Structure formats: C-alpha cells, structure tokens
CSV table of C-alpha atoms in Angstrom, one decimal:
chain,number,residue,atom,x,y,z
A,1,UNK,CA,-42.6,-156.8,-50.9
A,2,UNK,CA,-38.8,-156.7,-52.4
A,3,UNK,CA,-37.8,-155.2,-48.9
A,4,UNK,CA,-39.1,-158.2,-47.3
A,5,UNK,CA,-37.6,-160.5,-49.8
A,6,UNK,CA,-34.1,-159.1,-49.3
A,7,UNK,CA,-34.5,-159.1,-45.5
A,8,UNK,CA,-35.5,-162.9,-45.5
A,9,UNK,CA,-32.6,-163.6,-48.0
A,10,UNK,CA,-30.0,-161.6,-45.8
A,11,UNK,CA,-31.3,-163.8,-42.8
A,12,UNK,CA,-31.0,-167.1,-44.7
A,13,UNK,CA,-27.6,-166.0,-46.0
A,14,UNK,CA,-28.6,-166.5,-49.5
A,15,UNK,CA,-26.6,-164.0,-51.2
A,16,UNK,CA,-27.3,-165.1,-54.9
A,17,UNK,CA,-30.9,-164.2,-54.1
A,18,UNK,CA,-29.9,-160.9,-52.4
A,19,UNK,CA,-27.8,-160.0,-55.5
A,20,UNK,CA,-30.8,-160.9,-57.7
A,21,UNK,CA,-33.2,-158.7,-55.5
A,22,UNK,CA,-30.8,-155.9,-55.9
A,23,UNK,CA,-30.3,-156.2,-59.3
A,24,UNK,CA,-34.1,-156.2,-60.1
A,25,UNK,CA,-34.4,-153.0,-58.3
A,26,UNK,CA,-31.6,-151.4,-60.1
A,27,UNK,CA,-33.1,-152.5,-63.3
A,28,UNK,CA,-36.5,-151.0,-62.2
A,29,UNK,CA,-35.2,-147.7,-61.5
A,30,UNK,CA,-33.2,-147.6,-64.8
A,31,UNK,CA,-36.2,-148.5,-66.7
A,32,UNK,CA,-38.4,-145.9,-64.8
A,33,UNK,CA,-35.9,-143.0,-65.4
A,34,UNK,CA,-35.6,-144.1,-68.9
A,35,UNK,CA,-39.2,-143.9,-69.6
A,36,UNK,CA,-39.4,-140.7,-67.6
A,37,UNK,CA,-36.9,-139.0,-69.6
A,38,UNK,CA,-38.4,-140.7,-73.1
A,39,UNK,CA,-41.6,-138.9,-71.9
A,40,UNK,CA,-40.1,-135.7,-71.1
A,41,UNK,CA,-38.2,-136.0,-74.4
A,42,UNK,CA,-41.4,-136.7,-76.3
A,43,UNK,CA,-43.3,-133.9,-74.7
A,44,UNK,CA,-40.2,-131.4,-75.6
A,45,UNK,CA,-40.5,-132.5,-79.1
A,46,UNK,CA,-44.0,-131.9,-79.5
A,47,UNK,CA,-43.6,-128.4,-77.9
A,48,UNK,CA,-40.8,-127.8,-80.3
A,49,UNK,CA,-42.9,-128.9,-83.2
A,50,UNK,CA,-45.7,-126.5,-82.1
A,51,UNK,CA,-43.2,-123.7,-81.7
A,52,UNK,CA,-41.8,-123.9,-85.2
A,53,UNK,CA,-45.4,-124.0,-86.6
A,54,UNK,CA,-46.0,-120.8,-84.8
A,55,UNK,CA,-42.5,-119.2,-85.8
A,56,UNK,CA,-43.8,-120.3,-89.5
A,57,UNK,CA,-47.0,-118.4,-89.0
A,58,UNK,CA,-45.4,-115.5,-87.6
A,59,UNK,CA,-42.9,-115.1,-90.3
A,60,UNK,CA,-45.6,-115.6,-93.0
A,61,UNK,CA,-47.1,-112.4,-91.5
A,62,UNK,CA,-44.1,-110.6,-90.9
A,63,UNK,CA,-43.1,-111.0,-94.6
A,64,UNK,CA,-46.4,-109.6,-95.7
A,65,UNK,CA,-46.3,-106.6,-93.6
A,66,UNK,CA,-42.5,-106.2,-94.6
A,67,UNK,CA,-43.3,-106.6,-98.1
A,68,UNK,CA,-45.9,-103.8,-97.8
A,69,UNK,CA,-43.5,-101.5,-96.0
A,70,UNK,CA,-40.9,-102.0,-98.7
A,71,UNK,CA,-43.3,-101.3,-101.7
A,72,UNK,CA,-44.5,-98.3,-99.8
A,73,UNK,CA,-40.9,-96.7,-99.8
A,74,UNK,CA,-40.2,-97.8,-103.3
A,75,UNK,CA,-43.2,-96.1,-104.7
A,76,UNK,CA,-42.3,-93.0,-102.4
A,77,UNK,CA,-38.8,-93.1,-103.9
A,78,UNK,CA,-40.3,-93.1,-107.3
A,79,UNK,CA,-43.0,-90.4,-106.8
A,80,UNK,CA,-40.5,-87.9,-105.2
A,81,UNK,CA,-38.0,-88.7,-108.0
A,82,UNK,CA,-40.9,-87.9,-110.4
A,83,UNK,CA,-41.6,-84.5,-108.4
A,84,UNK,CA,-37.7,-83.6,-108.5
A,85,UNK,CA,-37.8,-84.2,-112.2
A,86,UNK,CA,-40.9,-82.1,-112.6
A,87,UNK,CA,-39.5,-79.3,-110.5
A,88,UNK,CA,-36.2,-79.3,-112.4
A,89,UNK,CA,-38.0,-79.0,-115.8
A,90,UNK,CA,-40.4,-76.4,-114.6
A,91,UNK,CA,-43.3,-78.7,-116.1
A,92,UNK,CA,-45.8,-80.9,-114.7
A,93,UNK,CA,-47.0,-83.6,-117.3
A,94,UNK,CA,-50.3,-84.9,-117.1
A,95,UNK,CA,-48.9,-88.6,-116.7
A,96,UNK,CA,-46.9,-87.4,-113.9
A,97,UNK,CA,-49.6,-85.6,-111.8
A,98,UNK,CA,-50.8,-88.6,-109.8
A,99,UNK,CA,-47.3,-89.4,-108.7
A,100,UNK,CA,-46.5,-85.9,-108.1
A,101,UNK,CA,-49.7,-85.5,-105.8
A,102,UNK,CA,-49.0,-88.7,-104.0
A,103,UNK,CA,-45.7,-87.6,-103.2
A,104,UNK,CA,-47.2,-84.3,-101.6
A,105,UNK,CA,-49.5,-86.5,-99.5
A,106,UNK,CA,-47.3,-89.2,-98.5
A,107,UNK,CA,-43.8,-87.9,-99.0
A,108,UNK,CA,-43.0,-87.0,-95.4
A,109,UNK,CA,-44.5,-90.5,-94.2
A,110,UNK,CA,-42.8,-93.7,-93.2
A,111,UNK,CA,-44.4,-97.2,-93.4
A,112,UNK,CA,-44.0,-99.0,-90.1
A,113,UNK,CA,-44.6,-102.9,-89.8
A,114,UNK,CA,-44.5,-105.4,-87.3
A,115,UNK,CA,-41.1,-107.2,-87.7
A,116,UNK,CA,-40.8,-109.0,-84.7
A,117,UNK,CA,-42.1,-112.5,-84.1
A,118,UNK,CA,-44.1,-112.7,-80.7
A,119,UNK,CA,-43.3,-116.4,-80.5
A,120,UNK,CA,-39.6,-115.8,-80.5
A,121,UNK,CA,-39.7,-113.1,-78.0
A,122,UNK,CA,-42.0,-115.0,-75.6
A,123,UNK,CA,-39.4,-118.1,-76.0
A,124,UNK,CA,-36.3,-115.7,-75.3
A,125,UNK,CA,-38.0,-114.0,-72.4
A,126,UNK,CA,-38.9,-117.1,-70.9
A,127,UNK,CA,-35.1,-118.5,-71.2
A,128,UNK,CA,-36.4,-121.6,-73.2
A,129,UNK,CA,-34.6,-120.7,-76.4
A,130,UNK,CA,-32.7,-124.3,-76.1
A,131,UNK,CA,-35.9,-126.1,-76.9
A,132,UNK,CA,-35.0,-125.4,-80.5
A,133,UNK,CA,-32.5,-128.1,-81.5
A,134,UNK,CA,-31.4,-126.3,-84.8
A,135,UNK,CA,-29.0,-124.2,-83.7
A,136,UNK,CA,-28.5,-122.7,-87.2
A,137,UNK,CA,-32.1,-121.6,-87.2
A,138,UNK,CA,-31.9,-120.3,-83.2
A,139,UNK,CA,-28.7,-118.1,-84.7
A,140,UNK,CA,-30.7,-116.9,-87.6
A,141,UNK,CA,-33.4,-115.7,-85.2
A,142,UNK,CA,-31.3,-113.9,-82.6
A,143,UNK,CA,-29.4,-112.4,-85.6
A,144,UNK,CA,-32.8,-111.2,-86.9
A,145,UNK,CA,-33.7,-109.7,-83.6
A,146,UNK,CA,-30.1,-108.2,-83.1
A,147,UNK,CA,-30.7,-106.3,-86.7
A,148,UNK,CA,-34.1,-105.1,-85.8
A,149,UNK,CA,-32.4,-103.3,-82.9
A,150,UNK,CA,-30.1,-101.7,-85.4
A,151,UNK,CA,-32.8,-100.8,-87.8
A,152,UNK,CA,-34.8,-99.1,-84.8
A,153,UNK,CA,-32.0,-96.7,-84.4
A,154,UNK,CA,-31.9,-96.0,-88.1
A,155,UNK,CA,-35.9,-95.6,-88.2
A,156,UNK,CA,-35.8,-93.1,-85.5
A,157,UNK,CA,-32.8,-91.0,-87.0
A,158,UNK,CA,-34.8,-90.9,-90.3
A,159,UNK,CA,-38.2,-90.0,-88.5
A,160,UNK,CA,-36.8,-87.2,-86.6
A,161,UNK,CA,-34.4,-86.0,-89.6
A,162,UNK,CA,-37.7,-85.8,-91.7
A,163,UNK,CA,-39.2,-83.4,-89.3
A,164,UNK,CA,-36.4,-81.0,-90.0
A,165,UNK,CA,-37.6,-80.6,-93.8
A,166,UNK,CA,-41.5,-81.2,-93.0
A,167,UNK,CA,-42.2,-77.6,-92.7
A,168,UNK,CA,-40.7,-76.3,-95.9
A,169,UNK,CA,-42.3,-79.2,-97.9
A,170,UNK,CA,-45.9,-78.9,-96.3
A,171,UNK,CA,-46.0,-75.1,-97.1
A,172,UNK,CA,-46.2,-75.9,-100.8
A,173,UNK,CA,-49.7,-77.0,-100.8
A,174,UNK,CA,-52.9,-77.6,-98.7
A,175,UNK,CA,-54.8,-80.6,-98.2
A,176,UNK,CA,-58.4,-80.8,-99.2
A,177,UNK,CA,-60.0,-80.8,-96.0
A,178,UNK,CA,-63.4,-82.6,-97.1
A,179,UNK,CA,-61.5,-85.7,-98.1
A,180,UNK,CA,-60.1,-88.2,-95.5
A,181,UNK,CA,-56.8,-89.7,-96.3
A,182,UNK,CA,-58.0,-93.4,-96.8
A,183,UNK,CA,-57.2,-95.9,-99.5
A,184,UNK,CA,-60.3,-94.5,-101.4
A,185,UNK,CA,-58.6,-91.2,-101.3
A,186,UNK,CA,-55.3,-92.5,-102.9
A,187,UNK,CA,-57.6,-94.1,-105.6
A,188,UNK,CA,-59.1,-90.9,-106.2
A,189,UNK,CA,-55.6,-89.5,-106.8
A,190,UNK,CA,-54.8,-92.1,-109.2
A,191,UNK,CA,-58.0,-91.1,-111.0
A,192,UNK,CA,-56.9,-87.5,-111.3
A,193,UNK,CA,-59.4,-86.1,-108.3
A,194,UNK,CA,-57.6,-83.4,-106.4
A,195,UNK,CA,-57.0,-84.3,-102.9
A,196,UNK,CA,-54.3,-81.4,-102.4
A,197,UNK,CA,-54.1,-77.9,-103.9
A,198,UNK,CA,-50.9,-76.4,-104.8
A,199,UNK,CA,-49.1,-73.7,-106.9
A,200,UNK,CA,-46.7,-75.9,-109.2
A,201,UNK,CA,-44.8,-72.7,-110.0
A,202,UNK,CA,-44.5,-71.5,-106.7
A,203,UNK,CA,-43.0,-74.9,-105.7
A,204,UNK,CA,-40.5,-74.6,-108.5
A,205,UNK,CA,-39.2,-71.2,-107.6
A,206,UNK,CA,-38.9,-72.4,-104.0
A,207,UNK,CA,-35.5,-73.9,-103.3
A,208,UNK,CA,-36.5,-74.9,-99.6
A,209,UNK,CA,-39.1,-76.9,-101.1
A,210,UNK,CA,-36.8,-78.4,-103.8
A,211,UNK,CA,-34.4,-79.3,-101.0
A,212,UNK,CA,-37.2,-80.8,-98.8
A,213,UNK,CA,-38.3,-83.3,-101.6
A,214,UNK,CA,-34.7,-84.2,-102.2
A,215,UNK,CA,-33.9,-85.0,-98.3
A,216,UNK,CA,-37.3,-86.9,-98.1
A,217,UNK,CA,-36.5,-89.1,-101.2
A,218,UNK,CA,-32.7,-89.7,-99.4
A,219,UNK,CA,-34.6,-91.0,-96.4
A,220,UNK,CA,-37.1,-93.3,-98.3
A,221,UNK,CA,-34.1,-94.8,-100.4
A,222,UNK,CA,-32.1,-95.2,-97.3
A,223,UNK,CA,-35.2,-97.1,-95.8
A,224,UNK,CA,-35.6,-99.5,-98.6
A,225,UNK,CA,-31.9,-100.7,-98.1
A,226,UNK,CA,-32.9,-101.4,-94.5
A,227,UNK,CA,-36.1,-103.2,-95.4
A,228,UNK,CA,-34.4,-105.1,-98.1
A,229,UNK,CA,-31.9,-106.3,-95.6
A,230,UNK,CA,-34.7,-107.2,-93.2
A,231,UNK,CA,-36.7,-109.2,-96.1
A,232,UNK,CA,-33.5,-111.1,-97.0
A,233,UNK,CA,-33.2,-112.1,-93.3
A,234,UNK,CA,-36.9,-113.2,-93.2
A,235,UNK,CA,-36.3,-115.3,-96.7
A,236,UNK,CA,-33.5,-117.2,-95.0
A,237,UNK,CA,-35.5,-118.0,-91.8
A,238,UNK,CA,-38.3,-118.9,-93.6
A,239,UNK,CA,-36.3,-121.5,-95.4
A,240,UNK,CA,-34.8,-122.7,-92.5
A,241,UNK,CA,-38.2,-123.0,-90.9
A,242,UNK,CA,-39.5,-124.9,-93.9
A,243,UNK,CA,-36.5,-127.4,-93.4
A,244,UNK,CA,-36.7,-128.1,-89.7
A,245,UNK,CA,-38.0,-131.4,-88.7
A,246,UNK,CA,-38.8,-131.7,-85.1
C-alpha cells in the first residue's frame, strides 16, 4: 500500500507527499528495530536473572561442601597433633583415645568437595559469559575457577605425597574387619568402641610411624590453608551475587 502511494505521488510529482511516505517508512522501521532490541534486551535480562539465581544456589551448595571439607581437615590436624603429643610423651590418656583412633582411621584420608559451579562452567563453555553485566562478579568467578585449577595441582601433590607414608603409618594398627567405616562407626569411636586394634608402645618406639604421622599432619595443615582461601573466595562471590540486580 505504501509502495503504491509513493508511486502515485511520484507520478503526480507531489514531493512533499513522497517525503512524508518515506519518513513514515523510516519511522516504522526504526520503531520496529527498537521494539525488537527491547524484546531481546528483556529476554537477556530475564535469562541473566535466572543464571544469577542458579549461581546463588550453586554457591550455597559449594559453601556447605567446602565447610565440611575444611572442618574435616581441621579435625584431622588436631587429632594427629594429639597423636604426636601422645607418642612423644609415651602415654595415651583416656581423653585422647577417641582423637588418637580417629587419626588412625582417617589420618591418610583427604576430604574432597564439589567446588565448581556447574552453571558457570556451562556459561563459559557456551561463550555466553558476557550475559553477566556485573563485570566485577564475572571477574570474581573467573578468578575463582583459576584458583581451583591451582588447588587441583596442590591436591594432587598432597595425595601422591601421602602415599609415601601410608605404608609406615598403617603397619602400626589393624582395622576391625567386622565394622564398616560409616558415620555410625565414627560415632562408635567417640563412644570408645574399638574400631581398630593397635600396640601403642610399639608405635611409640617406631620412628617411621612418628614421621608418617608428622607428614600427614603437615599435609592436612597445608590443605587447610588452601581450603580457607577457597572459602574466602566463596564468601566474596556470594556477597556479590546477593548485591546483583539484573
């Protein structure tokens, strides 16, 4: 209809009407583009809001997992310290038996945790990281992922290093094969039920056992430093997520 109108106005040499028709077309196209851009922008904002909410849920779960891992390594460090103190003194006090036996059972173990955000991994692998307008938040997430890469190398080192001392450490005791190592078993340890059998005096006179316990405590202590740094980054990210307003 517009095309016929323009053609007729050109034939009539009504240049004002031609200009008016052209202006109407340009305005219509401009408004159409703006509406499309607005719709696209609104869609992106809704998508960004959904992503931020998923990130919040991810990091709530990550924080809980990270806290469990940190508490585990802190507990193991203290239990191994109790063990070393008992070995040095040559006396295992009643109040230290639970910690001593927990160190025997879990001293060589390391608590893993799911530290990565599946939402952020998906976002970056799809090349859509720029949907997050908060560049400070994006930088925090990228820095967090980089730090996890470095922690993975440290974790691998500690895991492999611990194997060097596991033999000397484990030869000092035997597990009770009738008890499965579950949460209930650890509760039994706290109640004084024997989960392992061992010769304390033989351990006291075994320098290799003492050295193994020392090295394991060192590795748990080192892991605590890494885990605290991870927890600090999680806290900052959670604060940034809480302040984000898509």
